[in-house]
mmCIF file of C-alpha atoms and ligand atoms in Angstrom:
data_model
loop_
_atom_site.group_PDB
_atom_site.id
_atom_site.type_symbol
_atom_site.label_atom_id
_atom_site.label_comp_id
_atom_site.label_asym_id
_atom_site.label_seq_id
_atom_site.Cartn_x
_atom_site.Cartn_y
_atom_site.Cartn_z
ATOM 1 C CA UNK A 571 36.078 53.628 20.178
ATOM 2 C CA UNK A 572 36.876 55.947 23.019
ATOM 3 C CA UNK A 573 37.761 55.126 26.534
ATOM 4 C CA UNK A 574 36.530 57.381 29.344
ATOM 5 C CA UNK A 575 38.149 57.158 32.863
ATOM 6 C CA UNK A 576 36.705 57.901 36.275
ATOM 7 C CA UNK A 577 36.954 56.974 39.826
ATOM 8 C CA UNK A 578 35.184 57.574 43.226
ATOM 9 C CA UNK A 579 35.437 56.523 46.783
ATOM 10 C CA UNK A 580 32.856 54.964 49.256
ATOM 11 C CA UNK A 581 32.490 56.176 52.788
ATOM 12 C CA UNK A 582 32.283 52.747 54.045
ATOM 13 C CA UNK A 583 32.572 49.096 52.635
ATOM 14 C CA UNK A 584 28.701 48.546 52.564
ATOM 15 C CA UNK A 585 26.515 47.277 49.791
ATOM 16 C CA UNK A 586 24.160 50.373 49.657
ATOM 17 C CA UNK A 587 27.095 52.758 49.772
ATOM 18 C CA UNK A 588 28.841 51.026 46.820
ATOM 19 C CA UNK A 589 25.665 50.988 44.835
ATOM 20 C CA UNK A 590 25.097 54.702 45.437
ATOM 21 C CA UNK A 591 28.764 55.698 44.604
ATOM 22 C CA UNK A 592 28.679 53.663 41.476
ATOM 23 C CA UNK A 593 25.359 55.017 40.160
ATOM 24 C CA UNK A 594 26.441 58.558 40.875
ATOM 25 C CA UNK A 595 29.744 58.017 39.011
ATOM 26 C CA UNK A 596 28.233 56.444 35.979
ATOM 27 C CA UNK A 597 25.537 59.167 35.928
ATOM 28 C CA UNK A 598 28.086 61.986 36.064
ATOM 29 C CA UNK A 599 30.308 60.426 33.353
ATOM 30 C CA UNK A 600 27.155 60.119 31.182
ATOM 31 C CA UNK A 601 26.071 63.763 31.774
ATOM 32 C CA UNK A 602 29.593 65.238 31.323
ATOM 33 C CA UNK A 603 30.075 63.344 28.045
ATOM 34 C CA UNK A 604 26.505 63.575 26.719
ATOM 35 C CA UNK A 605 26.294 59.858 26.523
ATOM 36 C CA UNK A 606 23.306 57.587 25.915
ATOM 37 C CA UNK A 607 23.422 54.211 27.578
ATOM 38 C CA UNK A 608 23.268 52.417 24.307
ATOM 39 C CA UNK A 609 26.641 54.192 23.136
ATOM 40 C CA UNK A 610 28.406 52.246 25.933
ATOM 41 C CA UNK A 611 29.962 49.009 24.783
ATOM 42 C CA UNK A 612 31.564 47.948 28.063
ATOM 43 C CA UNK A 613 32.444 49.073 31.515
ATOM 44 C CA UNK A 614 35.390 47.592 33.503
ATOM 45 C CA UNK A 615 35.644 48.460 37.236
ATOM 46 C CA UNK A 616 38.545 47.854 39.698
ATOM 47 C CA UNK A 617 38.289 48.365 43.440
ATOM 48 C CA UNK A 618 40.755 48.466 46.113
ATOM 49 C CA UNK A 619 41.094 45.293 48.205
ATOM 50 C CA UNK A 620 39.380 46.886 51.248
ATOM 51 C CA UNK A 621 36.130 46.646 49.422
ATOM 52 C CA UNK A 622 34.331 43.333 49.933
ATOM 53 C CA UNK A 623 30.642 44.042 50.225
ATOM 54 C CA UNK A 624 29.529 44.270 46.669
ATOM 55 C CA UNK A 625 30.632 43.892 43.051
ATOM 56 C CA UNK A 626 30.670 47.480 41.295
ATOM 57 C CA UNK A 627 29.650 45.773 38.145
ATOM 58 C CA UNK A 628 26.560 44.386 39.807
ATOM 59 C CA UNK A 629 25.733 47.994 41.175
ATOM 60 C CA UNK A 630 26.132 49.212 37.449
ATOM 61 C CA UNK A 631 23.703 46.696 36.253
ATOM 62 C CA UNK A 632 21.272 47.621 38.868
ATOM 63 C CA UNK A 633 21.658 51.224 37.974
ATOM 64 C CA UNK A 634 20.359 50.515 34.474
ATOM 65 C CA UNK A 635 23.665 49.656 32.693
ATOM 66 C CA UNK A 636 22.575 46.177 31.688
ATOM 67 C CA UNK A 637 22.921 46.565 27.854
ATOM 68 C CA UNK A 638 26.790 46.401 27.796
ATOM 69 C CA UNK A 639 29.444 43.937 28.946
ATOM 70 C CA UNK A 640 30.372 44.668 32.653
ATOM 71 C CA UNK A 641 33.421 43.463 34.693
ATOM 72 C CA UNK A 642 34.916 44.072 38.101
ATOM 73 C CA UNK A 643 38.385 43.179 39.260
ATOM 74 C CA UNK A 644 40.285 43.777 42.517
ATOM 75 C CA UNK A 645 43.513 45.833 42.549
ATOM 76 C CA UNK A 646 46.615 44.884 44.364
ATOM 77 C CA UNK A 647 47.241 46.421 47.785
ATOM 78 C CA UNK A 648 49.487 49.532 47.162
ATOM 79 C CA UNK A 649 51.394 51.155 50.005
ATOM 80 C CA UNK A 650 50.008 54.638 50.616
ATOM 81 C CA UNK A 651 47.185 54.012 47.975
ATOM 82 C CA UNK A 652 43.852 55.875 48.380
ATOM 83 C CA UNK A 653 41.552 53.454 50.383
ATOM 84 C CA UNK A 654 37.995 52.374 49.513
ATOM 85 C CA UNK A 655 38.320 53.488 45.891
ATOM 86 C CA UNK A 656 36.506 52.264 42.831
ATOM 87 C CA UNK A 657 37.880 53.013 39.311
ATOM 88 C CA UNK A 658 36.270 52.672 36.088
ATOM 89 C CA UNK A 659 37.003 52.513 32.344
ATOM 90 C CA UNK A 660 34.080 52.960 29.950
ATOM 91 C CA UNK A 661 34.431 51.910 26.437
ATOM 92 C CA UNK A 662 32.171 54.022 24.060
ATOM 93 C CA UNK A 663 31.144 53.582 20.521
ATOM 94 C CA UNK A 664 31.195 57.288 19.699
ATOM 95 C CA UNK A 665 33.639 59.786 18.299
ATOM 96 C CA UNK A 666 34.228 62.213 21.126
ATOM 97 C CA UNK A 667 36.662 64.034 23.308
ATOM 98 C CA UNK A 668 36.520 62.059 26.552
ATOM 99 C CA UNK A 669 35.902 64.027 29.740
ATOM 100 C CA UNK A 670 37.134 61.872 32.646
ATOM 101 C CA UNK A 671 35.323 62.263 35.945
ATOM 102 C CA UNK A 672 36.815 61.925 39.459
ATOM 103 C CA UNK A 673 34.468 62.134 42.330
ATOM 104 C CA UNK A 674 34.534 62.371 46.141
ATOM 105 C CA UNK A 675 37.890 61.336 47.568
ATOM 106 C CA UNK A 676 39.175 60.290 44.242
ATOM 107 C CA UNK A 677 39.442 63.879 43.149
ATOM 108 C CA UNK A 678 42.933 63.868 44.597
ATOM 109 C CA UNK A 679 43.939 61.310 42.032
ATOM 110 C CA UNK A 680 43.734 63.683 39.129
ATOM 111 C CA UNK A 681 43.997 67.137 40.403
ATOM 112 C CA UNK A 682 44.698 68.419 36.879
ATOM 113 C CA UNK A 683 41.285 67.180 35.750
ATOM 114 C CA UNK A 684 39.177 68.142 38.732
ATOM 115 C CA UNK A 685 40.193 71.728 39.194
ATOM 116 C CA UNK A 686 37.561 73.816 37.871
ATOM 117 C CA UNK A 687 38.648 76.770 35.634
ATOM 118 C CA UNK A 688 37.346 78.996 32.848
ATOM 119 C CA UNK A 689 39.058 80.627 30.023
ATOM 120 C CA UNK A 690 37.630 83.789 28.443
ATOM 121 C CA UNK A 691 38.509 84.677 24.914
ATOM 122 C CA UNK A 692 36.910 87.919 23.593
ATOM 123 C CA UNK A 693 37.339 89.789 20.463
ATOM 124 C CA UNK A 694 35.654 91.140 17.360
ATOM 125 C CA UNK A 695 34.294 89.030 14.465
ATOM 126 C CA UNK A 696 37.097 87.278 12.512
ATOM 127 C CA UNK A 697 39.649 87.784 15.136
ATOM 128 C CA UNK A 698 40.205 84.077 15.342
ATOM 129 C CA UNK A 699 38.826 83.597 18.679
ATOM 130 C CA UNK A 700 36.358 80.791 17.876
ATOM 131 C CA UNK A 701 39.065 78.791 16.034
ATOM 132 C CA UNK A 702 41.566 79.207 18.940
ATOM 133 C CA UNK A 703 38.939 78.552 21.568
ATOM 134 C CA UNK A 704 37.849 75.299 19.936
ATOM 135 C CA UNK A 705 41.471 74.023 19.572
ATOM 136 C CA UNK A 706 42.369 75.100 23.138
ATOM 137 C CA UNK A 707 39.277 73.448 24.613
ATOM 138 C CA UNK A 708 40.197 70.147 22.586
ATOM 139 C CA UNK A 709 43.856 70.275 23.747
ATOM 140 C CA UNK A 710 42.863 70.745 27.445
ATOM 141 C CA UNK A 711 40.006 68.278 27.300
ATOM 142 C CA UNK A 712 37.400 70.906 28.488
ATOM 143 C CA UNK A 713 34.206 72.303 26.992
ATOM 144 C CA UNK A 714 34.079 74.976 24.346
ATOM 145 C CA UNK A 715 31.153 77.296 24.582
ATOM 146 C CA UNK A 716 30.509 79.555 21.612
ATOM 147 C CA UNK A 717 28.451 82.352 23.107
ATOM 148 C CA UNK A 718 27.864 84.155 19.821
ATOM 149 C CA UNK A 719 26.024 81.119 18.555
ATOM 150 C CA UNK A 720 23.472 81.663 21.319
ATOM 151 C CA UNK A 721 22.905 85.285 20.151
ATOM 152 C CA UNK A 722 22.690 84.046 16.582
ATOM 153 C CA UNK A 723 19.989 81.541 17.499
ATOM 154 C CA UNK A 724 17.928 84.306 19.197
ATOM 155 C CA UNK A 725 18.358 86.377 16.009
ATOM 156 C CA UNK A 726 17.242 83.465 13.829
ATOM 157 C CA UNK A 727 14.207 83.045 15.899
ATOM 158 C CA UNK A 728 13.364 86.757 15.679
ATOM 159 C CA UNK A 729 13.761 86.688 11.936
ATOM 160 C CA UNK A 730 11.546 83.696 11.679
ATOM 161 C CA UNK A 731 8.874 85.393 13.756
ATOM 162 C CA UNK A 732 9.095 88.513 11.585
ATOM 163 C CA UNK A 733 9.841 90.720 14.648
ATOM 164 C CA UNK A 734 11.346 94.178 14.406
ATOM 165 C CA UNK A 735 14.903 93.470 15.635
ATOM 166 C CA UNK A 736 15.269 96.874 17.105
ATOM 167 C CA UNK A 737 12.216 96.518 19.389
ATOM 168 C CA UNK A 738 13.399 95.114 22.542
ATOM 169 C CA UNK A 739 9.826 94.261 23.881
ATOM 170 C CA UNK A 740 8.965 92.382 20.691
ATOM 171 C CA UNK A 741 12.292 90.450 20.870
ATOM 172 C CA UNK A 742 11.818 89.683 24.489
ATOM 173 C CA UNK A 743 8.489 88.295 23.575
ATOM 174 C CA UNK A 744 9.865 86.085 20.781
ATOM 175 C CA UNK A 745 12.615 84.529 23.017
ATOM 176 C CA UNK A 746 10.504 84.251 26.148
ATOM 177 C CA UNK A 747 9.986 80.585 25.689
ATOM 178 C CA UNK A 748 13.050 79.832 23.444
ATOM 179 C CA UNK A 749 14.288 76.316 23.670
ATOM 180 C CA UNK A 750 18.018 76.645 23.025
ATOM 181 C CA UNK A 751 20.170 73.681 23.634
ATOM 182 C CA UNK A 752 23.868 73.615 23.270
ATOM 183 C CA UNK A 753 24.911 70.120 22.610
ATOM 184 C CA UNK A 754 28.272 68.373 21.772
ATOM 185 C CA UNK A 755 28.686 65.710 19.197
ATOM 186 C CA UNK A 756 32.053 64.462 18.186
ATOM 187 C CA UNK A 757 33.628 67.377 20.216
ATOM 188 C CA UNK A 758 31.712 69.850 18.015
ATOM 189 C CA UNK A 759 29.195 72.359 19.445
ATOM 190 C CA UNK A 760 25.747 72.057 17.890
ATOM 191 C CA UNK A 761 23.164 74.710 18.440
ATOM 192 C CA UNK A 762 19.660 73.383 18.536
ATOM 193 C CA UNK A 763 16.824 75.891 18.415
ATOM 194 C CA UNK A 764 13.432 74.672 19.402
ATOM 195 C CA UNK A 765 14.509 71.091 18.517
ATOM 196 C CA UNK A 766 16.160 71.935 15.189
ATOM 197 C CA UNK A 767 19.895 71.984 14.515
ATOM 198 C CA UNK A 768 20.584 75.389 13.280
ATOM 199 C CA UNK A 769 24.382 75.310 13.477
ATOM 200 C CA UNK A 770 24.902 76.139 9.861
ATOM 201 C CA UNK A 771 22.077 78.479 9.323
ATOM 202 C CA UNK A 772 23.143 80.844 12.054
ATOM 203 C CA UNK A 773 26.461 81.539 10.269
ATOM 204 C CA UNK A 774 24.774 83.279 7.294
ATOM 205 C CA UNK A 775 25.794 86.988 6.903
ATOM 206 C CA UNK A 776 22.201 88.276 7.516
ATOM 207 C CA UNK A 777 21.951 86.381 10.699
ATOM 208 C CA UNK A 778 25.365 87.829 11.828
ATOM 209 C CA UNK A 779 24.035 91.270 11.446
ATOM 210 C CA UNK A 780 20.800 90.533 13.125
ATOM 211 C CA UNK A 781 22.611 88.756 16.040
ATOM 212 C CA UNK A 782 24.660 92.021 16.513
ATOM 213 C CA UNK A 783 21.348 94.001 16.696
ATOM 214 C CA UNK A 784 19.337 91.701 18.992
ATOM 215 C CA UNK A 785 22.335 91.183 21.280
ATOM 216 C CA UNK A 786 22.225 94.842 22.318
ATOM 217 C CA UNK A 787 18.888 94.425 24.228
ATOM 218 C CA UNK A 788 19.347 93.858 27.973
ATOM 219 C CA UNK A 789 16.418 91.499 27.919
ATOM 220 C CA UNK A 790 18.369 89.065 25.507
ATOM 221 C CA UNK A 791 21.623 89.510 27.206
ATOM 222 C CA UNK A 792 20.333 88.629 30.633
ATOM 223 C CA UNK A 793 18.695 85.501 29.465
ATOM 224 C CA UNK A 794 21.818 84.403 27.557
ATOM 225 C CA UNK A 795 24.305 85.383 30.180
ATOM 226 C CA UNK A 796 22.322 83.423 32.872
ATOM 227 C CA UNK A 797 22.706 80.312 30.695
ATOM 228 C CA UNK A 798 26.382 80.947 30.076
ATOM 229 C CA UNK A 799 27.176 81.368 33.711
ATOM 230 C CA UNK A 800 25.217 78.347 34.701
ATOM 231 C CA UNK A 801 27.299 76.185 32.165
ATOM 232 C CA UNK A 802 30.663 77.722 33.175
ATOM 233 C CA UNK A 803 29.933 77.403 36.859
ATOM 234 C CA UNK A 804 29.390 73.738 36.475
ATOM 235 C CA UNK A 805 32.150 72.713 34.017
ATOM 236 C CA UNK A 806 35.641 73.946 33.063
ATOM 237 C CA UNK A 807 35.244 75.641 29.770
ATOM 238 C CA UNK A 808 36.604 78.001 27.240
ATOM 239 C CA UNK A 809 34.026 80.671 26.289
ATOM 240 C CA UNK A 810 34.495 82.954 23.370
ATOM 241 C CA UNK A 811 32.497 86.257 22.880
ATOM 242 C CA UNK A 812 32.448 89.943 23.362
ATOM 243 C CA UNK A 813 31.933 90.312 26.999
ATOM 244 C CA UNK A 814 33.096 87.179 28.722
ATOM 245 C CA UNK A 815 36.129 88.801 30.551
ATOM 246 C CA UNK A 816 34.377 91.988 31.276
ATOM 247 C CA UNK A 817 30.720 90.873 32.268
ATOM 248 C CA UNK A 818 29.914 87.216 32.003
ATOM 249 C CA UNK A 819 32.788 85.870 33.986
ATOM 250 C CA UNK A 820 34.806 88.825 35.397
ATOM 251 C CA UNK A 821 36.644 86.278 37.656
ATOM 252 C CA UNK A 822 37.650 83.953 34.715
ATOM 253 C CA UNK A 823 40.969 82.375 35.570
ATOM 254 C CA UNK A 824 42.567 83.233 32.106
ATOM 255 C CA UNK A 825 41.499 86.055 29.914
ATOM 256 C CA UNK A 826 42.450 86.894 26.270
ATOM 257 C CA UNK A 827 41.496 89.539 23.818
ATOM 258 C CA UNK A 828 42.110 88.672 20.265
ATOM 259 C CA UNK A 829 42.100 91.264 17.527
ATOM 260 C CA UNK A 830 43.114 91.784 13.906
ATOM 261 C CA UNK A 831 42.799 94.387 11.111
ATOM 262 C CA UNK A 832 39.339 94.625 9.445
ATOM 263 C CA UNK A 833 40.871 93.575 6.111
ATOM 264 C CA UNK A 834 42.232 90.263 7.583
ATOM 265 C CA UNK A 835 39.030 89.759 9.479
ATOM 266 C CA UNK A 836 36.904 90.166 6.486
ATOM 267 C CA UNK A 837 39.146 87.897 4.420
ATOM 268 C CA UNK A 838 38.872 85.186 6.962
ATOM 269 C CA UNK A 839 35.014 85.338 7.025
ATOM 270 C CA UNK A 840 35.107 85.491 3.163
ATOM 271 C CA UNK A 841 37.273 82.316 2.928
ATOM 272 C CA UNK A 842 35.150 80.605 5.488
ATOM 273 C CA UNK A 843 31.798 81.352 3.806
ATOM 274 C CA UNK A 844 32.977 80.622 0.280
ATOM 275 C CA UNK A 845 34.399 77.321 1.345
ATOM 276 C CA UNK A 846 30.995 76.406 2.463
ATOM 277 C CA UNK A 847 29.653 77.322 -1.026
ATOM 278 C CA UNK A 848 28.033 80.692 -0.048
ATOM 279 C CA UNK A 849 28.202 83.402 -2.489
ATOM 280 C CA UNK A 850 29.438 86.544 -0.757
ATOM 281 C CA UNK A 851 31.074 89.854 -1.717
ATOM 282 C CA UNK A 852 34.286 90.749 0.028
ATOM 283 C CA UNK A 853 33.714 94.560 0.072
ATOM 284 C CA UNK A 854 30.182 94.149 1.494
ATOM 285 C CA UNK A 855 31.557 91.553 4.102
ATOM 286 C CA UNK A 856 34.202 94.147 5.113
ATOM 287 C CA UNK A 857 31.735 96.911 5.512
ATOM 288 C CA UNK A 858 29.458 94.681 7.451
ATOM 289 C CA UNK A 859 32.283 93.642 9.839
ATOM 290 C CA UNK A 860 33.115 97.382 10.552
ATOM 291 C CA UNK A 861 29.611 98.152 11.119
ATOM 292 C CA UNK A 862 29.192 95.144 13.416
ATOM 293 C CA UNK A 863 32.305 96.174 15.364
ATOM 294 C CA UNK A 864 30.885 99.759 15.849
ATOM 295 C CA UNK A 865 27.619 98.281 16.879
ATOM 296 C CA UNK A 866 28.980 95.759 19.358
ATOM 297 C CA UNK A 867 31.472 98.339 20.801
ATOM 298 C CA UNK A 868 29.148 101.050 21.393
ATOM 299 C CA UNK A 869 26.019 99.523 22.721
ATOM 300 C CA UNK A 870 25.034 100.380 26.286
ATOM 301 C CA UNK A 871 25.092 96.941 27.922
ATOM 302 C CA UNK A 872 28.295 94.871 28.161
ATOM 303 C CA UNK A 873 29.880 96.271 25.048
ATOM 304 C CA UNK A 874 32.827 94.591 23.105
ATOM 305 C CA UNK A 875 35.743 95.642 25.297
ATOM 306 C CA UNK A 876 39.163 94.334 26.420
ATOM 307 C CA UNK A 877 39.123 93.456 30.126
ATOM 308 C CA UNK A 878 41.912 95.217 31.959
ATOM 309 C CA UNK A 879 43.482 92.012 33.021
ATOM 310 C CA UNK A 880 43.091 90.279 29.507
ATOM 311 C CA UNK A 881 46.131 89.418 27.498
ATOM 312 C CA UNK A 882 45.948 91.201 24.054
ATOM 313 C CA UNK A 883 46.970 89.205 21.122
ATOM 314 C CA UNK A 884 46.944 90.707 17.585
ATOM 315 C CA UNK A 885 46.477 87.837 15.196
ATOM 316 C CA UNK A 886 46.670 89.622 11.961
ATOM 317 C CA UNK A 887 50.065 88.099 11.002
ATOM 318 C CA UNK A 888 49.880 85.014 13.063
ATOM 319 C CA UNK A 889 48.896 81.399 11.992
ATOM 320 C CA UNK A 890 46.371 79.697 14.194
ATOM 321 C CA UNK A 891 49.197 77.552 15.635
ATOM 322 C CA UNK A 892 51.078 80.537 16.502
ATOM 323 C CA UNK A 893 48.237 82.066 18.333
ATOM 324 C CA UNK A 894 47.340 78.835 20.221
ATOM 325 C CA UNK A 895 51.073 78.472 21.292
ATOM 326 C CA UNK A 896 51.041 82.177 22.511
ATOM 327 C CA UNK A 897 47.845 81.496 24.483
ATOM 328 C CA UNK A 898 49.234 78.318 26.129
ATOM 329 C CA UNK A 899 52.449 80.099 26.937
ATOM 330 C CA UNK A 900 50.682 82.858 28.776
ATOM 331 C CA UNK A 901 48.638 80.320 30.693
ATOM 332 C CA UNK A 902 51.794 78.542 31.795
ATOM 333 C CA UNK A 903 53.163 81.916 32.933
ATOM 334 C CA UNK A 904 50.092 82.585 34.952
ATOM 335 C CA UNK A 905 49.773 79.315 36.684
HETATM 336 O O1 DC B 1136 30.999 86.013 17.751
HETATM 337 P P1 DC B 1136 29.842 85.939 16.711
HETATM 338 O O2 DC B 1136 30.239 86.541 15.354
HETATM 339 O O3 DC B 1136 29.298 84.636 16.494
HETATM 340 O O4 DC B 1136 28.747 86.852 17.420
HETATM 341 C C1 DC B 1136 27.651 87.267 16.740
HETATM 342 C C2 DC B 1136 27.046 88.444 17.379
HETATM 343 O O5 DC B 1136 26.568 88.165 18.713
HETATM 344 C C3 DC B 1136 27.997 89.656 17.468
HETATM 345 O O6 DC B 1136 27.870 90.650 16.585
HETATM 346 C C4 DC B 1136 27.699 90.227 18.864
HETATM 347 C C5 DC B 1136 26.884 89.265 19.634
HETATM 348 N N1 DC B 1136 27.690 88.663 20.755
HETATM 349 C C6 DC B 1136 27.532 89.417 21.922
HETATM 350 O O7 DC B 1136 26.997 90.418 22.087
HETATM 351 N N2 DC B 1136 28.167 88.871 22.980
HETATM 352 C C7 DC B 1136 28.795 87.710 22.952
HETATM 353 N N3 DC B 1136 29.303 87.209 24.078
HETATM 354 C C8 DC B 1136 29.030 86.972 21.802
HETATM 355 C C9 DC B 1136 28.308 87.521 20.642
#
């Protein structure tokens, strides 16, 4: 069971305004947390004593939340408290990291949650950026967006279509109507390609190499970057990739560039893949990582590059916890 918090304010103590505000708050909580109505077990509202015109619980039922237990209560009158405010607690039968939602005048109640910010973590394969990005997003209660997974999905589609990976026009054709959804289940990103969960398949070495090839085509990058900017514009998130700090979000609030020696990076990928039962050859993986670095760093469009204002962290001799601590420390210094 997870509890999601939220609050909003109404412009006036009027029935229609209360119904609108409640419907908007519940809809946004649902969207931000990727919730289905049937995953909600109960909703408890409280409202400030200056609200008399309508029960928020009734407004919720009328907004289509009739399948769960609903309850409203009135808060005590607090000196200096925010007027005309409706608060909510949503009990959810799902294992997720809750994203609390504060709207309208209630944004002032939780400035820490409502400030919108993005964190860019770039670096080569195996530098530890995705591990750190995932943990950081979890600790901060914001989204993690794995941009590499998006290029991998394009590559998988191109492989499936038998297209020549080097042929930009052919690849542009293959991905013209791509249906690529990034979903979150239990706090983990799922990559859904044309309705199929491909999260595991896109990690296979031949897909890695293909992703590095197709991602150099401007037609592919433009399409993916547009999607990435759209998500990052709406929600606070940690994005990891190659060009986040330099190209996708040059104005990101915090930027990091993670690196490590090719030996160490190949060892990490080797351990990761063998732990999943894949048979891989260490020397081949290392050669492939070096080749991919070269390819990602020398392409014409948005190559792998450290942004001038990014904090460089060499993770070769650091544990994940040490890297995470360093990242958070630098964030504190920058605030
Ligand atoms: O981070 P990764 O190994 O999952 O990325 C797979 C490939 O996708 C990588 O070799 C280069 C490309 N990529 C990119 O060009 N830009 C990004 N922002 C992320 C990945």
